[in-house]
Amino acid sequence: MAIQTVESKKNAELSKFVQEIDNAKAFKKLLRTKTNVLVLFAESESAASKSFDVFGETGKKSKGTATLAWVNCADKEGKKLCKKQKAKPSPTEIQHYKDGEFSSIYDRRFSVKSLLAFLKDPKSDGPWEEEEGAQDVVHLESEKQLNKLIKKNKPMLVMFYAPWCGYCKRFKPVFSEAATELKGEVILAGLDAEGNKDAQSIRQTYNITGFPKTLYFDKGKRQFEYSGGHTKQEVVDWLNDPQEPKPKEPEPSWSDGDTDVIHLTDATFDPFIQENKKVMVFFYAPWCGHCKNLKPEWEQAASILKDEEAAEKLTAVDATQFKELGNRYKVTGYPTVIYFEDGEQKYDASSAFQRNAEGIVEYIKDPKPPPPPEKEWTEVESDVVHLGDDSFKSTVKKKKHAIIMFYAPWCGHCKKAKPEYQNAAAQFADDKKVVFGAVDCTKNPKTCETYDVKGYPTIYYMSYGKNEQKYQSGR
């Protein structure tokens, strides 16, 4: 009896942070005056009371940022209100309202932590520990907990992640499976290094500049960064024999390779251009992904011309090494391809040919002025929503259905897909739950890297910014 009395007092104390709504007029006023509201619909007062330990604690901790309320669906006015809001408590149902409008039914774990995370960002994923199979990962909530775990002097792998990080989302299930297989042998832990109250200190201590960052600890000390693969077996194998990452070997210079491409320098550029009638110069940067994609086609085209003993020449200039040449020809992006004829610059041919060996050979043999620049897709009137690194996450998180095309302006397949994509967007223009979005990967590399975009177009479907699936059907 004494225990029940203490519990009742506790619930009574916490119920102060949950507003009781007993009629439709009070409910309307609540939604009109509060912007972030969570309502517990209960089939009885007893059912509501049993939830107040968690719901009331949430109300206490979210005071000032959210409002929690409850409705007794058993009394006369409450029953009408529950019916109007289509609430079907069994024994309770929780609904979320944002800016005066119904937002969603709360369907996550009924815990203070989960409720607070939901109120902070209703469209985000729930806490990692709620995911199926994640029970064997140690979920850390503070720097103090991390330090305590390190002091156990056991082998431990810690993944520092951010809730929005696409790579993290894909790695979590694998990490969880490895935690289950190695349970009792190695500790696998996860820590949100962005939303955590100690995030700034943790990121400084462990030099976290990107996500995920996965570190191996043993004997009470940080050892080195995880350098294994991204399957369960690769994680397990690495932890059975943890090793410091091997230093990356420097990428060999393109000019050192055995190809038929002629590499020009500050000293050789002008004489070569003057001595040859038709020359195409490929200005590149060693780190440029689009340049790397073009290189094998350029090499193949150069070999075709050599085998034909053609007079036309294909050359290349590393514009990061020979900056004076890059500046002279106003190279501001990569790859830049310039066509020279009779010793004079004639065309910027960067978008004038098909980016394959046949297209390159065809162009240099019959060069034509490049077509007038197309309008950027962002300037074309359509129902497609153009997203950038700064707007992507906030937009897709609000949409139940999001179709996103990741593209490059020069991509031929993208150009062919655009009209049909715009037509599809037009069909759903009036549906506020649907968005057809587009991301230019040449301008928004961060978002494209997050979704591991390797080619164009890449199209993803996602719901509320998660559960992404790559679109594989026709275009």
Coordinates of C-alpha atoms in Angstrom, one line a residue, residues 19-218:
Q19 CA -3.0 19.6 -19.5
E20 CA -6.4 17.9 -19.3
I21 CA -8.7 18.8 -22.3
D22 CA -12.4 18.0 -21.6
N23 CA -14.2 19.6 -24.6
A24 CA -13.8 20.6 -28.2
K25 CA -13.6 24.3 -27.5
A26 CA -10.6 23.8 -25.2
F27 CA -9.0 21.6 -27.8
K28 CA -9.4 24.2 -30.5
K29 CA -7.9 26.9 -28.2
L30 CA -4.9 24.6 -27.4
L31 CA -4.1 24.0 -31.1
R32 CA -4.6 27.7 -31.8
T33 CA -2.2 28.9 -29.1
K34 CA 0.4 26.1 -29.1
T35 CA 2.6 25.0 -32.0
N36 CA 4.0 21.6 -30.9
V37 CA 1.3 19.5 -29.2
L38 CA 1.2 15.8 -28.2
V39 CA -2.2 14.6 -27.1
L40 CA -2.8 11.3 -25.1
F41 CA -6.3 10.0 -25.9
A42 CA -7.2 7.4 -23.2
E43 CA -10.1 5.0 -23.0
S44 CA -10.4 5.8 -19.3
E45 CA -8.9 8.0 -16.5
S46 CA -7.3 4.9 -15.1
A47 CA -5.6 4.2 -18.5
A48 CA -4.3 7.8 -18.6
S49 CA -3.0 7.7 -15.1
K50 CA -0.9 4.6 -15.8
S51 CA 0.9 6.6 -18.6
F52 CA 1.6 9.7 -16.5
D53 CA 4.9 8.4 -15.2
V54 CA 6.4 8.6 -18.7
F55 CA 4.1 11.2 -20.3
G56 CA 4.3 13.5 -17.3
E57 CA 8.1 13.3 -17.2
T58 CA 8.2 14.1 -20.9
G59 CA 6.0 17.1 -20.3
K60 CA 8.3 18.3 -17.5
K61 CA 11.4 17.9 -19.6
S62 CA 9.9 19.5 -22.7
K63 CA 8.4 22.5 -21.0
G64 CA 8.9 25.6 -23.1
T65 CA 9.3 23.6 -26.4
A66 CA 6.2 21.4 -26.5
T67 CA 2.8 21.0 -24.8
L68 CA 1.4 17.7 -23.6
A69 CA -2.3 17.1 -23.1
W70 CA -4.7 14.3 -22.5
V71 CA -8.4 13.5 -23.2
N72 CA -10.6 11.1 -21.4
C73 CA -12.6 9.3 -24.1
A74 CA -14.9 7.8 -21.5
D75 CA -16.8 10.9 -20.4
K76 CA -19.5 12.5 -22.5
E77 CA -17.6 15.5 -24.0
G78 CA -14.4 13.6 -24.3
K79 CA -16.0 10.8 -26.2
K80 CA -17.3 13.4 -28.8
L81 CA -13.8 14.9 -29.1
C82 CA -12.2 11.5 -29.5
K83 CA -14.6 10.5 -32.2
K84 CA -14.1 13.8 -34.1
Q85 CA -10.3 13.4 -33.9
K86 CA -10.7 9.7 -35.0
A87 CA -8.8 8.6 -31.9
K88 CA -9.2 4.9 -31.1
P89 CA -7.4 4.4 -27.8
S90 CA -6.6 0.8 -26.8
P91 CA -6.0 1.7 -24.0
T92 CA -4.3 4.9 -25.2
E93 CA -3.4 6.6 -28.5
I94 CA -1.0 9.5 -28.9
Q95 CA -1.5 12.1 -31.7
H96 CA 0.9 14.9 -32.6
Y97 CA -0.3 18.3 -33.8
K98 CA 2.0 20.9 -35.5
D99 CA 1.1 24.5 -36.0
G100 CA -2.6 23.8 -35.4
E101 CA -2.8 20.8 -37.7
F102 CA -2.8 17.1 -37.2
S103 CA 0.7 15.8 -38.0
S104 CA 0.9 12.1 -37.2
I105 CA 0.1 9.3 -34.8
Y106 CA 3.0 8.5 -32.4
D107 CA 4.1 5.0 -33.1
R108 CA 7.4 4.7 -31.4
R109 CA 8.5 3.2 -28.1
F110 CA 6.7 4.7 -25.1
S111 CA 9.7 6.1 -23.2
V112 CA 10.7 9.6 -22.1
K113 CA 13.8 9.5 -24.4
S114 CA 11.8 8.5 -27.5
L115 CA 9.0 11.0 -26.8
L116 CA 11.5 13.8 -26.4
A117 CA 13.3 12.9 -29.6
F118 CA 10.0 12.8 -31.5
L119 CA 9.0 16.2 -30.1
K120 CA 12.3 17.7 -31.2
D121 CA 12.0 16.3 -34.7
P122 CA 8.8 14.3 -35.5
K123 CA 10.0 13.3 -39.0
S124 CA 13.4 12.0 -38.0
D125 CA 14.3 8.4 -37.3
G126 CA 13.7 7.2 -33.8
P127 CA 16.6 6.5 -31.4
W128 CA 18.9 3.8 -32.7
E129 CA 18.2 1.5 -29.7
E130 CA 14.6 1.2 -30.9
E131 CA 15.6 -0.4 -34.2
E132 CA 15.1 -4.1 -34.5
G133 CA 18.3 -6.0 -33.8
A134 CA 20.1 -3.1 -32.0
Q135 CA 19.7 -4.6 -28.5
D136 CA 23.4 -5.7 -28.3
V137 CA 24.9 -2.3 -29.2
V138 CA 25.7 -0.3 -26.1
H139 CA 23.9 3.0 -26.7
L140 CA 25.8 5.8 -25.0
E141 CA 24.2 9.1 -24.0
S142 CA 27.0 11.2 -22.6
E143 CA 30.8 11.6 -22.5
K144 CA 30.8 10.4 -18.9
Q145 CA 29.3 7.1 -20.0
L146 CA 31.8 6.8 -22.8
N147 CA 34.7 7.4 -20.4
K148 CA 33.3 4.9 -17.9
L149 CA 33.1 2.2 -20.6
I150 CA 36.7 2.9 -21.8
K151 CA 37.9 2.4 -18.3
K152 CA 36.7 -1.2 -18.4
N153 CA 39.9 -1.9 -20.3
K154 CA 38.0 -4.2 -22.8
P155 CA 38.3 -4.2 -26.6
M156 CA 35.6 -1.8 -27.9
L157 CA 34.5 -0.3 -31.2
V158 CA 32.6 3.0 -30.9
M159 CA 30.6 4.4 -33.8
F160 CA 30.2 8.2 -33.5
Y161 CA 27.2 9.1 -35.8
A162 CA 24.7 11.8 -36.7
P163 CA 21.0 11.0 -37.1
W164 CA 20.8 12.5 -40.6
C165 CA 23.9 10.8 -41.9
G166 CA 23.1 8.4 -44.8
Y167 CA 26.3 6.3 -44.5
C168 CA 25.5 5.9 -40.7
K169 CA 22.0 4.7 -41.4
R170 CA 23.4 2.0 -43.8
F171 CA 26.1 1.0 -41.4
K172 CA 23.9 0.7 -38.3
P173 CA 22.3 -2.6 -39.1
V174 CA 25.6 -4.2 -40.0
F175 CA 27.2 -2.8 -36.8
S176 CA 24.2 -4.2 -34.8
E177 CA 24.6 -7.7 -36.3
A178 CA 28.3 -7.7 -35.5
A179 CA 27.5 -6.6 -31.9
T180 CA 25.3 -9.7 -31.6
E181 CA 27.8 -12.1 -33.0
L182 CA 30.7 -10.7 -30.8
K183 CA 28.6 -10.3 -27.6
G184 CA 30.7 -11.1 -24.6
E185 CA 34.0 -10.7 -26.6
V186 CA 34.0 -7.2 -27.9
I187 CA 31.9 -4.2 -26.9
L188 CA 30.3 -2.4 -29.9
A189 CA 28.9 1.0 -28.9
G190 CA 27.1 3.9 -30.6
L191 CA 27.0 7.6 -29.7
D192 CA 25.1 10.4 -31.3
A193 CA 27.9 13.0 -31.7
E194 CA 25.6 15.7 -33.0
G195 CA 22.4 15.7 -30.9
N196 CA 24.2 14.7 -27.7
K197 CA 24.6 17.3 -24.9
D198 CA 28.3 16.7 -24.9
A199 CA 28.6 16.7 -28.7
Q200 CA 31.0 19.6 -29.0
S201 CA 33.4 18.3 -26.4
I202 CA 33.3 14.7 -27.9
R203 CA 34.0 16.0 -31.4
Q204 CA 36.9 18.0 -30.2
T205 CA 38.4 15.2 -28.2
Y206 CA 38.2 12.6 -31.0
N207 CA 38.7 15.0 -33.9
I208 CA 35.3 14.2 -35.5
T209 CA 34.8 16.2 -38.7
G210 CA 32.6 13.8 -40.6
F211 CA 30.2 10.8 -40.0
P212 CA 30.4 8.1 -39.2
K213 CA 33.7 8.0 -37.3
T214 CA 34.4 4.6 -35.9
L215 CA 37.2 4.2 -33.3
Y216 CA 38.8 1.2 -31.7
F217 CA 39.7 1.2 -28.0
D218 CA 41.6 -1.4 -26.0

